[in-house]
Structure formats: structure tokens, C-alpha cells
């Protein structure tokens, strides 16, 4: 359903629009991790996360007359910003449905990027029903956050870059650690690496208590999270792996790695000091896995995706304060 | 004394060792600045500042038997780390003379990068005398922080990348704003741009009270700072422009732009939120100039160098707290 050809085609559409983010490193992090680490800094992507890739891929793949009517998305924030900016740069309207407890910065950024933001109550309202009603009324095209082939193809362009950049660094064998919510990024990267560097295995990383993908990979079938609130890693909290993404992950990725919230915060602080990048909690779980759960890795090198950097001042200060 | 050929040769020596840092942007910053801004994120360079370029350039240019005896440098921190890592990667010893009030992080990083650190009292001791004595005793080669042709050539590689990246972005005319201490970075960039994109003028940026280069460019002769302490922009505080750098700046750069410490802190906070990069106060003065002194600029586009990111947690928290 998603092929390497779709990822290559997405990359052609993204050229000149998405950023080829750098692969960073630090001898200090290598020492903590006990192996060579290469950090794919997707927090430096437009809108502060990899989601711009999938948003641009999906919006640019639409037929012009369909695209002109506008797009709609539901998102806790990063997908929202990615779709909003992609729509604005295409000159078409966007409606974004967001939970009313999403970080203020993500809500205000999404509005500032030209989207109409519709807030809903995560506990009481059904976002799918709201989305279905609005898209029908206004004939908007729904851009799903992960279970959508063109979105996965867009995220997969991260994997094409990882394959190229690893070769530039002389890395011929590595595990690729990526934060995993619904699995759009991890499955897209897995497909790209299957075609380009088959020796690179993808390891999905998740926060404790929201390890649906790790458990699903272990049991071989889709498992749900018990709850959807209470994590600081808002960007990667989803009910369960996607129907399109999970079969890809089952075939190509895992086992998953689970980190604590405190480990994610410590990884944020180390990324600040050693890499000079800003990472949000959900975007830092793969770095936390590489730094603090190295015993679960096999290879001498790990490539770590820091997937987003949209974090409020207060949460960032909390990460820095942790090491006092 | 420093030619474009030396910069091109330095680039060849740096290839595969220094990072080609990305050119970042944000529609939110463009709106504040009232023009298109492109941020050359040298805080993402190895050791967290552009100084690694000059350090590598100078160490790699030495005759092997001279290099093998080791190198010595005096620096408030960023040049120290750049030289220390360049020496370590070349497998040769380094001695770094640092003021005892330098940020703790910079001192500990320099030690961790394998250098022998010698601390001195900024107010009471003469660092040049200490450096001369040590380099004579141990036959070490002194790597000056800015008034050294191979160091300027190394920093100038930043300018070669700016010229290429501006072309990739379709920018044909722009001012290039760079933080300016002794002038190694600004003069190196100015020489590179003179050869590659003659329409791009370099504008040195400095903190209030330490605007020696701005005043020197205005008067046409080297002016000194009244004091060397009391600024949060420690990375770019020098007594006066260099004897090699100033004639280059006088011919190719200016006028200078002066910003307050508070503006530098505000620029750090905006770089955090909008670019997801960590910038230190001295590294943020050019961004502050572009954001808050746009009336002093002429072109529709500005390329801004964020030259370093080696900032303590406390100072960074102060920048974030400023906007409360």
C-alpha cells in the first residue's frame, strides 16, 4: 500500500520545500551511550517537527481541484502545524481539530500558520465525528496523521536522508531509533531503509504507559493503550498503532524500547547541552532510549531521530532543572 | 595576507571534519524582522561554535613535525574547545589558557576534550605572557583566536557555505549579520563573500558597551573597549579589533550594529521557540540586530549567523524567563 516508489516521489515533491535536516553528533553523548550516536534533528524541520514532510506530501499529492477546496486534520499539534503550513504554502484553506488540552504554543502556532482551529474535549467528544461532519459540510479532504499512504511516504523521506547521511559518515550498520506514536514516521523510515540500507533495523521508542506499539510488536497483534492522558510526551500519544502502519512495523521493525518521562526530560537536557537543539518530550524518547537503554541495542552505531521541538518554556525549564 | 585561495584550501582540509551547518528560517521571525531572515546555525557546529572551523584549519595547516609537539591557545571558551577537539582528532596535545571566570561549562568541556587547561586571573595576570612562557618551554605552536591567517581562512569557510546556501534559497542580494569579537569570523566571511557574492555586505554585530569594532569602523582606526568585563556576551568580548582582521573589515564590512544584553536574551528565546536551536548570548547578537534593529538594514533579506550555543542552564533559563 506504501511503496519505495511513493517515498521517492514524495521526496521529489518535497524538494525545495522541506529541509534536509542535519545528522548531528557529540563525543560526550557517545560516551554516555557507549556507542556512536548520530542524531537526525527533525526538530529543525519546518514547523519544528517531521510532520511537515507528511503534510506537504499529502497536500501536494491531491488533484488541484480537490486541493483547492481545502484540507482538514485532527492533531494534538505537530501534524496540525505541518498540514497548516503545507496548505498555506499551496494557497488553500485548512481546518485543524485539536484537543483543548494541547500545548498552548501548538494551538497558537497552528492559528498563526493560517489554519482555522476547532477545539474539542478529548474526554467527552469524538474527534472523528467532528472531522467527518466538517469535511462533509465543506468538502474538505481529510489528511490523517499517520494511517494515510501519502503521509507515510512523506515521513519516509526522513529514511532516505538517513540512508544517505549514514553513508556520508561511513556507517554501514546501525539501528535506527525513532519516537513512535501512530507509526507514520517509523513505518515510513522502515520502508525507506528496507530499500536503501537493508541492514539498518528500525526500533520504535515510546514513553512508559503508552507503549501500544511495543506491546503490539511483542504480541503480534494491535494492542491499545489503557489511557490517552497523563503523559508529557503529548506528540506521540495515540490509542493504538495504525491499520496501515502496524503491518509494516510488524514486518520490518522492533522490538520497541520504552523510556520513562524522566529519561525523556534528561535526554532533552543533554540535547540542549551537547547538540544545541531543542527537543520536546515526545521527540526525545528515542534519544533517551539510546542514552539510557543501550543494553537493548545490538549495533555499534545508533541513528536517533529527534522528531520534534515544540515545547513550552515551562516544560523545557523542567528538563534543565532536573539535573540541578 | 588572507586570500580566497586560502579559504578554499581550508575548506578542503575541513571536508569530512567540520559540519556544513544548515540555513534555517521561520515565518514567525520574518514577521518580527519585517524581512526574510535566514539563520546560519553555527551553534550546531562541532564543539557548539564556528571556532572549530578555525581551530581545525590552523592545526591541519601545520607541518606534521611541528604539529606533533602540540598547540596552545588562549580563549574564554569557544576557541578553546575548537582547538582542543581539532588537536585531539589530529592526535596531538593541546594546552588552553582560560580566564578563571569563564563559564564552567566551557572550562569542563575543554578539559573533557583532552586539553590541559591553565586558568588565569583576567584582572591581574597577562595571558599573553603566560602563553609565551608555556609555548617557549614546551615548543608548542600558539593558535591565536582571530589574528591568525589560517584561523581567519577556517572561519571564512562559513562564508563559502553562506554563498552556496543563499543561492539554493534563491537569495541574490542580502546583508550578512555576524557576531563580532576580534573579527575572525566577520573578516573571513567578508573575504569569502567578496569572491563569491560581491553584493552581500557583512554587518558586524556587538553588545552595548563592547562595540570596539563598530566604533573602529566609524572612526576608521582601531578603537579599544573601555572595559573587558560585565557583559553576558563573553564569547565575543575582546579588547579591540585585530591587526589583521580590522583592515579587512574596514575595506569590506560595516557599519556595525549594537544590541543590548536584553535584546540578545530575547533573541535566544525566539531562537528556542522558532528555530529549535540553542544560542548563547554572544552568539545571538546578530539575530538580535536583525530582529530589533531592522531599521539599520537596507536589503529585503538578511542572513544571520548564530555563532555559538555554549550557554549554562542558568543563563538560558534567564532568557526564557524574560518573556514570562
Coordinates of C-alpha atoms in Angstrom, one line a residue:
Chain A
X1 CA 0.0 0.0 0.0
X2 CA 3.0 2.3 0.5
X3 CA 6.0 1.6 -1.8
X4 CA 9.5 2.9 -2.0
X5 CA 8.4 4.5 -5.3
X6 CA 5.9 6.6 -3.4
X7 CA 8.5 7.7 -1.0
X8 CA 10.9 8.6 -3.8
X9 CA 8.0 10.5 -5.5
X10 CA 7.2 12.3 -2.2
X11 CA 10.8 13.3 -1.9
X12 CA 10.7 14.9 -5.4
X13 CA 7.6 16.9 -4.4
X14 CA 9.2 17.9 -1.1
X15 CA 12.4 19.1 -2.8
X16 CA 13.0 22.9 -2.2
X17 CA 10.2 22.9 0.4
X18 CA 11.2 20.5 3.2
X19 CA 14.5 20.9 4.8
X20 CA 17.2 18.2 4.7
X21 CA 17.9 18.2 8.4
X22 CA 21.4 17.6 9.6
X23 CA 22.8 14.5 11.3
X24 CA 24.5 15.7 14.5
X25 CA 26.8 14.0 17.0
X26 CA 28.8 14.7 20.1
X27 CA 31.7 12.8 21.7
X28 CA 30.0 13.4 25.1
X29 CA 26.8 11.6 24.0
X30 CA 28.8 8.8 22.5
X31 CA 30.5 8.3 25.9
X32 CA 27.2 8.2 27.8
X33 CA 25.6 5.8 25.2
X34 CA 28.7 3.6 25.0
X35 CA 28.4 3.6 21.2
X36 CA 28.5 6.1 18.3
X37 CA 25.3 8.1 18.1
X38 CA 24.1 10.1 15.1
X39 CA 21.1 12.4 15.8
X40 CA 18.8 13.1 12.9
X41 CA 17.5 16.5 14.0
X42 CA 14.0 16.6 12.7
X43 CA 13.1 19.2 15.3
X44 CA 14.9 21.6 12.9
X45 CA 12.3 20.8 10.2
X46 CA 9.9 23.5 9.2
X47 CA 7.2 23.9 11.9
X48 CA 9.5 22.2 14.3
X49 CA 8.8 18.6 13.5
X50 CA 9.0 15.9 10.8
X51 CA 5.2 16.2 10.4
X52 CA 5.7 18.9 7.8
X53 CA 7.1 16.2 5.5
X54 CA 3.9 14.2 5.6
X55 CA 1.7 17.2 5.5
X56 CA 3.4 18.5 2.4
X57 CA 3.5 15.1 0.8
X58 CA -0.3 14.6 1.3
X59 CA -1.4 18.1 0.3
X60 CA 0.9 18.2 -2.8
X61 CA -0.4 14.8 -3.9
X62 CA -4.0 15.9 -4.2
X63 CA -5.7 16.8 -7.5
X64 CA -5.6 20.6 -7.9
X65 CA -9.4 21.0 -7.9
X66 CA -9.7 18.8 -4.8
X67 CA -6.9 20.6 -3.0
X68 CA -8.4 24.0 -3.8
X69 CA -11.4 23.2 -1.6
X70 CA -9.1 22.8 1.4
X71 CA -8.0 20.2 3.8
X72 CA -8.8 19.1 7.4
X73 CA -6.8 17.4 10.0
X74 CA -7.0 16.3 13.6
X75 CA -3.9 16.5 15.7
X76 CA -2.5 17.3 19.1
X77 CA -0.3 19.8 17.4
X78 CA 2.7 18.8 15.3
X79 CA 0.6 17.3 12.4
X80 CA -1.6 20.3 12.7
X81 CA 1.2 22.7 12.1
X82 CA 2.7 20.6 9.3
X83 CA -0.7 20.5 7.5
X84 CA -1.5 24.1 8.1
X85 CA 1.8 25.4 6.7
X86 CA 1.7 23.0 3.8
X87 CA -1.8 24.2 3.0
X88 CA -0.9 27.8 3.3
X89 CA 2.1 27.4 1.0
X90 CA -0.2 25.8 -1.5
X91 CA -2.6 28.7 -1.1
X92 CA -5.5 26.5 0.1
X93 CA -7.6 26.7 3.3
X94 CA -7.1 24.3 6.3
X95 CA -9.2 23.4 9.3
X96 CA -7.5 21.7 12.2
X97 CA -9.3 19.9 15.0
X98 CA -7.3 20.0 18.2
X99 CA -7.8 18.7 21.8
X100 CA -8.4 21.7 24.1
X101 CA -5.6 20.5 26.4
X102 CA -2.9 20.6 23.6
X103 CA 0.1 22.8 24.5
X104 CA -0.8 26.5 24.1
X105 CA 2.2 27.1 21.8
X106 CA 1.0 24.4 19.4
X107 CA -2.5 25.8 19.2
X108 CA -1.4 29.4 18.7
X109 CA 1.2 28.4 16.1
X110 CA -1.4 26.5 14.2
X111 CA -3.6 29.5 14.1
X112 CA -0.7 31.8 13.2
X113 CA 0.1 29.5 10.2
X114 CA -3.3 30.4 8.8
X115 CA -5.4 27.4 9.9
X116 CA -8.9 27.6 11.3
X117 CA -8.6 25.8 14.7
X118 CA -11.6 23.9 16.1
X119 CA -11.0 22.7 19.7
X120 CA -12.7 19.7 21.3
X121 CA -12.8 17.9 24.6
X122 CA -10.6 14.8 24.5
X123 CA -12.7 13.0 27.2
X124 CA -16.2 13.9 26.0
X125 CA -16.2 14.5 22.3
X126 CA -15.4 12.2 19.3
X127 CA -12.9 13.9 17.1
X128 CA -13.6 11.6 14.2
X129 CA -17.2 12.5 14.2
X130 CA -16.4 16.3 14.3
X131 CA -13.9 15.8 11.5
X132 CA -16.4 13.8 9.4
X133 CA -19.1 16.4 9.8
X134 CA -16.9 19.3 8.9
X135 CA -15.2 17.6 5.9
X136 CA -18.6 16.7 4.5
X137 CA -20.1 20.1 5.0
X138 CA -17.2 22.0 3.4
X139 CA -16.0 19.2 1.1
X140 CA -12.6 19.3 2.7
X141 CA -10.1 16.5 2.3
X142 CA -9.1 14.7 5.5
X143 CA -5.4 14.4 6.0
X144 CA -5.0 11.7 8.6
X145 CA -2.0 12.0 10.9
X146 CA -0.4 8.6 10.2
X147 CA -2.8 6.0 8.6
X148 CA -2.6 7.6 5.2
X149 CA -0.2 6.3 2.5
X150 CA 0.9 9.7 1.2
X151 CA 1.6 10.9 4.8
X152 CA 3.7 7.7 5.4
X153 CA 5.5 8.3 2.1
X154 CA 6.3 11.9 3.2
X155 CA 7.7 10.7 6.6
X156 CA 9.6 8.0 4.8
X157 CA 11.8 10.7 3.1
X158 CA 13.5 11.0 6.5
X159 CA 14.6 7.5 6.0
X160 CA 16.0 8.2 2.5
X161 CA 18.1 11.0 4.1
X162 CA 19.2 8.8 6.9
X163 CA 20.5 6.2 4.4
X164 CA 22.4 8.9 2.5
X165 CA 23.8 10.6 5.6
X166 CA 24.9 7.4 7.2
X167 CA 26.9 6.6 4.1
X168 CA 28.5 10.0 4.2
X169 CA 29.5 9.3 7.8
X170 CA 30.9 5.8 6.8
X171 CA 28.2 4.0 8.9
X172 CA 27.4 0.7 7.2
X173 CA 25.4 -1.0 10.0
X174 CA 23.2 0.6 12.7
X175 CA 19.9 0.6 14.5
X176 CA 17.6 3.5 13.8
X177 CA 15.7 4.6 16.8
X178 CA 12.6 6.8 16.3
X179 CA 9.8 8.1 18.5
X180 CA 6.6 6.2 17.7
X181 CA 3.0 7.4 18.1
X182 CA 0.7 6.0 15.4
X183 CA 3.7 4.8 13.5
X184 CA 3.8 7.0 10.4
X185 CA 7.4 8.1 10.9
X186 CA 8.7 4.6 12.0
X187 CA 6.9 2.8 9.2
X188 CA 8.0 5.3 6.6
X189 CA 11.6 5.1 7.7
X190 CA 11.4 1.3 7.8
X191 CA 10.2 1.2 4.2
X192 CA 12.9 3.6 3.0
X193 CA 15.7 1.7 4.8
X194 CA 14.4 -1.7 3.6
X195 CA 15.1 -0.4 0.0
X196 CA 18.3 1.6 0.7
X197 CA 20.2 0.0 3.6
X198 CA 18.6 -3.3 4.4
X199 CA 21.0 -3.9 7.3
X200 CA 19.5 -0.9 9.3
X201 CA 16.8 -2.1 11.7
X202 CA 14.2 0.4 13.0
X203 CA 13.5 0.4 16.7
X204 CA 10.3 2.2 17.7
X205 CA 10.6 4.1 21.0
X206 CA 7.7 5.0 23.4
X207 CA 7.0 6.5 26.8
X208 CA 6.1 4.2 29.7
X209 CA 2.4 3.6 30.0
X210 CA 1.8 4.5 26.3
X211 CA 3.7 1.6 24.8
X212 CA 1.0 0.3 22.5
X213 CA 3.4 -0.3 19.6
X214 CA 6.0 -2.1 21.7
X215 CA 3.3 -4.4 23.1
X216 CA 1.7 -4.9 19.7
X217 CA 5.0 -5.9 18.2
X218 CA 5.6 -8.3 21.1
X219 CA 2.1 -10.0 20.8
X220 CA 1.9 -9.8 17.0
X221 CA -1.5 -8.0 17.0
X222 CA -2.7 -4.5 17.6
X223 CA -2.8 -3.6 21.3
X224 CA -4.4 -0.4 22.7
X225 CA -3.2 2.0 25.4
X226 CA -5.1 1.9 28.6
X227 CA -5.4 5.7 28.7
X228 CA -4.6 8.6 26.5
X229 CA -3.8 11.3 29.1
X230 CA -1.2 11.8 31.7
X231 CA 2.0 11.7 29.6
X232 CA 4.2 14.7 29.0
X233 CA 5.0 13.1 25.6
X234 CA 1.8 14.5 24.0
X235 CA 3.2 14.4 20.5
X236 CA 3.3 10.6 20.3
X237 CA 0.2 9.5 22.3
X238 CA -2.2 7.6 20.1
X239 CA -4.8 5.0 21.0
X240 CA -3.1 2.2 19.1
X241 CA -0.8 1.5 16.0
X242 CA -2.5 2.2 12.7
X243 CA -4.1 -0.3 10.4
X244 CA -1.7 0.6 7.6
X245 CA 1.4 1.3 9.7
X246 CA 1.3 -1.7 12.0
X247 CA 1.7 -4.4 9.3
X248 CA 4.8 -2.5 8.0
X249 CA 6.2 -2.3 11.5
X250 CA 5.5 -6.0 12.2
X251 CA 7.4 -7.0 9.1
X252 CA 10.3 -4.6 9.4
X253 CA 10.7 -3.0 12.9
X254 CA 11.2 -3.7 16.6
X255 CA 11.4 -4.7 19.3
X256 CA 10.2 -1.5 20.8
X257 CA 12.0 0.4 23.6
X258 CA 10.2 2.0 26.5
X259 CA 11.5 5.0 28.4
X260 CA 10.3 7.0 31.4
X261 CA 9.2 10.6 31.3
X262 CA 12.2 11.5 33.4
X263 CA 14.5 9.8 31.0
X264 CA 12.9 11.8 28.1
X265 CA 13.5 15.0 30.1
X266 CA 17.1 14.1 30.8
X267 CA 17.6 13.4 27.1
X268 CA 16.2 16.9 26.3
X269 CA 18.7 18.5 28.7
X270 CA 21.6 16.6 27.1
X271 CA 20.4 17.5 23.6
X272 CA 20.4 21.2 24.8
X273 CA 24.0 21.0 26.2
X274 CA 25.7 18.7 23.7
X275 CA 23.8 19.2 20.4
X276 CA 22.4 22.8 20.9
X277 CA 19.0 21.6 19.7
X278 CA 15.6 22.0 21.3
X279 CA 13.6 18.7 21.6
X280 CA 10.2 18.2 23.1
X281 CA 9.5 15.2 25.4
X282 CA 7.9 13.0 22.8
X283 CA 10.6 13.9 20.4
X284 CA 13.3 12.9 22.9
X285 CA 12.2 9.3 23.7
X286 CA 14.5 7.7 21.0
X287 CA 17.5 9.7 22.3
X288 CA 16.5 8.7 25.8
X289 CA 16.4 5.0 24.7
X290 CA 19.9 5.3 23.1
X291 CA 21.4 7.0 26.1
X292 CA 19.8 5.1 28.9
X293 CA 18.7 1.7 27.5
X294 CA 21.8 0.8 25.4
X295 CA 21.7 -2.7 26.7
X296 CA 18.7 -3.3 24.5
X297 CA 20.7 -2.4 21.3
X298 CA 22.9 -4.6 19.2
X299 CA 24.9 -2.5 16.9
X300 CA 28.0 -0.3 17.5
X301 CA 26.2 2.7 16.0
X302 CA 22.7 4.1 16.5
X303 CA 20.9 6.7 14.4
X304 CA 18.4 8.5 16.6
X305 CA 15.6 10.7 15.3
X306 CA 14.7 13.7 17.5
X307 CA 11.3 14.1 15.9
X308 CA 10.1 17.5 17.2
X309 CA 10.9 20.5 19.3
X310 CA 7.6 22.2 20.0
X311 CA 7.9 22.5 23.8
X312 CA 6.7 25.2 26.1
X313 CA 9.2 27.2 28.2
X314 CA 7.9 25.7 31.4
X315 CA 8.5 22.1 30.3
X316 CA 11.9 22.9 29.0
X317 CA 12.9 24.6 32.2
X318 CA 11.7 21.5 34.0
X319 CA 14.1 19.4 31.9
X320 CA 17.0 21.7 32.7
X321 CA 16.1 21.9 36.4
X322 CA 16.1 18.1 36.7
X323 CA 19.9 18.0 36.7
X324 CA 20.0 21.0 39.1
Chain B
X1 CA 47.5 38.3 3.9
X2 CA 44.4 36.1 3.8
X3 CA 43.2 35.2 0.3
X4 CA 40.2 33.4 -1.1
X5 CA 42.5 30.6 -2.2
X6 CA 43.5 30.1 1.5
X7 CA 39.8 29.9 2.4
X8 CA 39.1 27.4 -0.4
X9 CA 42.1 25.4 0.8
X10 CA 40.9 25.5 4.4
X11 CA 37.6 24.2 3.2
X12 CA 39.2 21.2 1.5
X13 CA 41.0 20.4 4.8
X14 CA 37.8 20.8 6.8
X15 CA 35.8 18.5 4.5
X16 CA 34.5 15.4 6.4
X17 CA 35.6 17.0 9.7
X18 CA 33.6 20.3 10.1
X19 CA 29.8 20.2 9.7
X20 CA 28.1 22.1 6.9
X21 CA 25.6 23.8 9.2
X22 CA 22.0 24.3 8.0
X23 CA 20.4 27.6 6.9
X24 CA 17.2 27.8 9.0
X25 CA 14.2 30.1 8.8
X26 CA 10.8 30.7 10.3
X27 CA 7.8 32.7 9.1
X28 CA 7.4 34.0 12.6
X29 CA 10.9 35.5 12.7
X30 CA 10.4 37.0 9.3
X31 CA 7.3 38.7 10.6
X32 CA 9.1 40.2 13.6
X33 CA 12.0 41.3 11.5
X34 CA 9.9 42.7 8.6
X35 CA 12.1 40.9 6.1
X36 CA 13.2 37.4 5.1
X37 CA 15.7 36.0 7.6
X38 CA 18.0 33.1 7.0
X39 CA 19.8 31.8 10.1
X40 CA 23.2 30.1 9.6
X41 CA 23.2 27.9 12.6
X42 CA 26.9 27.6 13.6
X43 CA 25.8 26.7 17.1
X44 CA 25.3 23.3 15.5
X45 CA 29.0 23.1 14.5
X46 CA 31.2 20.6 16.4
X47 CA 32.0 21.9 19.9
X48 CA 29.0 24.2 19.6
X49 CA 30.5 27.1 17.7
X50 CA 32.2 28.2 14.5
X51 CA 35.5 28.2 16.3
X52 CA 36.0 24.5 15.4
X53 CA 36.5 25.6 11.8
X54 CA 39.4 28.0 12.6
X55 CA 40.9 25.5 15.1
X56 CA 40.8 22.7 12.5
X57 CA 42.1 24.9 9.8
X58 CA 45.1 26.1 11.8
X59 CA 46.0 22.7 13.3
X60 CA 45.7 20.9 10.0
X61 CA 47.8 23.6 8.2
X62 CA 50.9 23.0 10.5
X63 CA 53.8 20.9 9.3
X64 CA 53.4 17.4 10.8
X65 CA 56.6 17.6 12.9
X66 CA 55.6 21.0 14.3
X67 CA 52.0 19.8 15.0
X68 CA 53.2 16.7 16.8
X69 CA 54.8 18.9 19.6
X70 CA 51.3 20.3 20.3
X71 CA 49.4 23.6 20.2
X72 CA 48.5 26.2 22.7
X73 CA 45.6 28.7 22.7
X74 CA 44.1 31.4 25.0
X75 CA 40.4 31.7 24.9
X76 CA 37.3 32.4 27.0
X77 CA 36.0 29.1 25.8
X78 CA 34.7 28.6 22.3
X79 CA 38.1 28.9 20.6
X80 CA 39.5 26.7 23.4
X81 CA 37.0 23.9 22.6
X82 CA 37.6 24.2 18.9
X83 CA 41.4 24.0 19.2
X84 CA 41.2 21.2 21.8
X85 CA 39.0 19.0 19.6
X86 CA 41.0 19.7 16.5
X87 CA 44.2 18.8 18.3
X88 CA 42.7 15.6 19.8
X89 CA 41.4 14.5 16.4
X90 CA 44.9 15.1 15.0
X91 CA 46.3 13.1 17.9
X92 CA 48.4 15.9 19.3
X93 CA 48.5 17.6 22.7
X94 CA 46.9 21.0 23.5
X95 CA 47.2 23.5 26.3
X96 CA 44.4 26.0 26.7
X97 CA 44.8 29.2 28.8
X98 CA 41.4 30.4 30.1
X99 CA 40.2 33.2 32.4
X100 CA 39.1 31.7 35.7
X101 CA 35.7 33.4 35.3
X102 CA 34.9 31.7 32.1
X103 CA 31.6 29.7 32.1
X104 CA 32.1 26.5 34.0
X105 CA 30.6 24.5 31.1
X106 CA 33.3 25.8 28.7
X107 CA 36.1 25.0 31.1
X108 CA 34.9 21.5 31.8
X109 CA 34.2 20.8 28.1
X110 CA 37.6 21.9 27.2
X111 CA 39.2 19.6 29.7
X112 CA 36.9 16.7 28.6
X113 CA 38.1 17.3 25.0
X114 CA 41.5 16.3 26.1
X115 CA 43.2 19.7 26.6
X116 CA 45.4 20.7 29.6
X117 CA 43.6 23.8 30.9
X118 CA 45.6 26.6 32.6
X119 CA 43.4 29.2 34.4
X120 CA 44.5 32.8 35.0
X121 CA 43.0 35.9 36.6
X122 CA 41.7 38.3 33.9
X123 CA 42.3 41.4 36.1
X124 CA 45.7 40.6 37.5
X125 CA 47.6 38.4 35.1
X126 CA 48.8 38.8 31.5
X127 CA 47.6 35.9 29.4
X128 CA 49.9 36.7 26.6
X129 CA 52.9 36.4 28.9
X130 CA 51.6 33.1 30.3
X131 CA 51.1 31.9 26.7
X132 CA 54.5 33.0 25.6
X133 CA 56.3 31.3 28.5
X134 CA 54.5 28.0 28.1
X135 CA 54.8 27.9 24.3
X136 CA 58.6 28.5 24.6
X137 CA 59.1 25.9 27.4
X138 CA 57.3 23.2 25.6
X139 CA 57.8 24.3 21.9
X140 CA 54.0 24.5 21.4
X141 CA 52.6 26.4 18.5
X142 CA 50.3 29.2 19.5
X143 CA 46.9 29.2 17.7
X144 CA 45.7 32.8 18.1
X145 CA 41.9 33.2 18.4
X146 CA 41.4 35.6 15.4
X147 CA 44.6 37.5 14.3
X148 CA 46.0 34.4 12.5
X149 CA 45.6 33.9 8.8
X150 CA 44.8 30.2 8.9
X151 CA 42.2 30.8 11.6
X152 CA 40.5 33.5 9.5
X153 CA 40.6 31.2 6.5
X154 CA 38.9 28.5 8.5
X155 CA 36.1 30.9 9.7
X156 CA 35.8 32.1 6.1
X157 CA 34.5 28.6 5.1
X158 CA 31.3 29.7 6.8
X159 CA 31.1 32.4 4.1
X160 CA 31.6 29.9 1.3
X161 CA 28.6 27.9 2.6
X162 CA 26.5 31.0 3.1
X163 CA 27.1 32.0 -0.6
X164 CA 26.1 28.5 -1.7
X165 CA 23.1 28.2 0.6
X166 CA 21.8 31.6 -0.3
X167 CA 21.9 30.6 -4.0
X168 CA 19.9 27.4 -3.1
X169 CA 17.3 29.6 -1.4
X170 CA 17.1 32.0 -4.4
X171 CA 18.5 34.9 -2.4
X172 CA 20.6 37.1 -4.7
X173 CA 21.0 40.1 -2.5
X174 CA 21.3 40.3 1.3
X175 CA 23.2 41.7 4.2
X176 CA 25.1 39.1 6.3
X177 CA 24.9 39.8 10.1
X178 CA 27.6 38.2 12.2
X179 CA 28.6 38.4 15.9
X180 CA 31.9 40.2 16.1
X181 CA 34.6 39.8 18.8
X182 CA 38.1 40.1 17.4
X183 CA 36.8 39.9 13.9
X184 CA 38.0 36.4 12.7
X185 CA 34.5 35.3 11.7
X186 CA 33.4 38.5 10.2
X187 CA 36.6 39.1 8.2
X188 CA 36.7 35.5 7.0
X189 CA 33.1 35.7 5.8
X190 CA 33.7 39.1 4.2
X191 CA 36.6 37.7 2.2
X192 CA 34.6 34.7 1.1
X193 CA 31.6 36.8 0.0
X194 CA 33.7 39.3 -1.8
X195 CA 34.9 36.5 -4.1
X196 CA 31.6 34.6 -4.3
X197 CA 28.7 37.0 -3.9
X198 CA 30.0 40.6 -4.1
X199 CA 26.6 42.1 -3.5
X200 CA 26.4 40.6 0.1
X201 CA 27.6 43.1 2.7
X202 CA 28.8 41.9 6.1
X203 CA 27.5 43.8 9.1
X204 CA 29.4 43.1 12.4
X205 CA 27.1 43.0 15.4
X206 CA 28.2 43.7 19.0
X207 CA 26.9 44.1 22.5
X208 CA 26.4 47.5 24.0
X209 CA 29.5 48.8 25.9
X210 CA 31.7 46.4 23.9
X211 CA 31.3 47.9 20.5
X212 CA 35.0 48.3 19.6
X213 CA 34.6 47.2 16.0
X214 CA 31.5 49.4 15.4
X215 CA 33.4 52.4 16.7
X216 CA 36.6 51.5 14.9
X217 CA 34.7 51.2 11.6
X218 CA 33.1 54.6 12.2
X219 CA 36.3 56.3 13.0
X220 CA 38.4 54.5 10.5
X221 CA 41.1 53.4 13.1
X222 CA 41.3 50.7 15.8
X223 CA 39.4 51.7 19.0
X224 CA 39.5 49.9 22.3
X225 CA 36.8 48.8 24.7
X226 CA 36.8 50.7 28.0
X227 CA 36.4 47.5 30.0
X228 CA 36.5 43.8 29.3
X229 CA 34.1 42.5 32.0
X230 CA 30.5 43.0 32.8
X231 CA 28.9 41.5 29.6
X232 CA 26.9 38.3 29.4
X233 CA 28.2 38.0 25.8
X234 CA 31.6 36.5 27.0
X235 CA 32.3 34.8 23.7
X236 CA 32.8 38.0 21.8
X237 CA 34.4 40.3 24.2
X238 CA 37.9 41.3 23.0
X239 CA 40.0 44.4 23.8
X240 CA 39.9 45.7 20.2
X241 CA 39.7 44.5 16.5
X242 CA 42.7 42.6 15.3
X243 CA 45.6 44.0 13.3
X244 CA 44.9 41.5 10.5
X245 CA 41.1 41.5 10.8
X246 CA 40.5 45.2 11.0
X247 CA 41.9 46.2 7.6
X248 CA 39.7 43.5 6.0
X249 CA 36.6 44.7 7.9
X250 CA 37.4 48.4 7.1
X251 CA 37.5 47.5 3.4
X252 CA 34.6 45.2 3.2
X253 CA 32.2 45.4 6.2
X254 CA 30.0 47.6 8.2
X255 CA 28.6 49.7 9.6
X256 CA 28.4 47.8 12.8
X257 CA 25.1 47.2 14.7
X258 CA 25.0 47.3 18.6
X259 CA 22.4 45.5 20.7
X260 CA 21.6 45.4 24.4
X261 CA 22.1 42.3 26.6
X262 CA 18.3 42.1 27.0
X263 CA 17.9 42.0 23.2
X264 CA 20.4 39.2 22.9
X265 CA 18.5 37.3 25.6
X266 CA 15.2 37.9 23.7
X267 CA 16.8 36.7 20.5
X268 CA 17.9 33.5 22.3
X269 CA 14.3 32.9 23.5
X270 CA 13.0 33.4 20.0
X271 CA 15.6 31.1 18.5
X272 CA 14.5 28.5 21.1
X273 CA 10.8 28.8 20.1
X274 CA 11.0 29.4 16.4
X275 CA 14.2 27.6 15.3
X276 CA 14.7 24.9 17.9
X277 CA 18.3 25.9 18.4
X278 CA 20.3 26.8 21.5
X279 CA 22.2 30.0 21.1
X280 CA 24.5 31.7 23.7
X281 CA 24.2 35.4 24.4
X282 CA 27.3 36.4 22.3
X283 CA 26.1 34.1 19.5
X284 CA 22.7 35.8 19.5
X285 CA 23.7 39.4 18.9
X286 CA 23.4 39.2 15.1
X287 CA 19.9 37.7 15.4
X288 CA 19.0 40.4 17.9
X289 CA 20.2 43.0 15.5
X290 CA 18.1 41.6 12.7
X291 CA 15.0 41.3 14.9
X292 CA 15.2 44.5 16.8
X293 CA 17.3 46.9 14.7
X294 CA 15.9 46.3 11.3
X295 CA 15.8 50.0 10.6
X296 CA 19.6 49.9 10.2
X297 CA 19.3 47.3 7.4
X298 CA 18.9 48.0 3.7
X299 CA 18.1 44.7 2.0
X300 CA 14.9 42.7 1.8
X301 CA 16.8 39.6 3.1
X302 CA 19.3 39.2 5.9
X303 CA 21.5 36.2 6.6
X304 CA 22.2 35.9 10.3
X305 CA 25.0 33.9 11.8
X306 CA 24.2 32.4 15.3
X307 CA 27.8 31.7 16.1
X308 CA 27.7 29.6 19.2
X309 CA 25.5 27.8 21.7
X310 CA 27.7 27.1 24.7
X311 CA 25.4 28.6 27.4
X312 CA 24.9 27.5 31.0
X313 CA 21.4 26.3 32.1
X314 CA 21.0 29.3 34.4
X315 CA 21.6 31.9 31.6
X316 CA 19.3 30.0 29.3
X317 CA 16.6 29.9 31.9
X318 CA 17.1 33.7 32.3
X319 CA 16.4 34.2 28.6
X320 CA 13.2 32.2 28.7
X321 CA 12.1 33.9 31.9
X322 CA 12.5 37.3 30.3
X323 CA 9.3 36.9 28.4
X324 CA 7.5 35.3 31.3

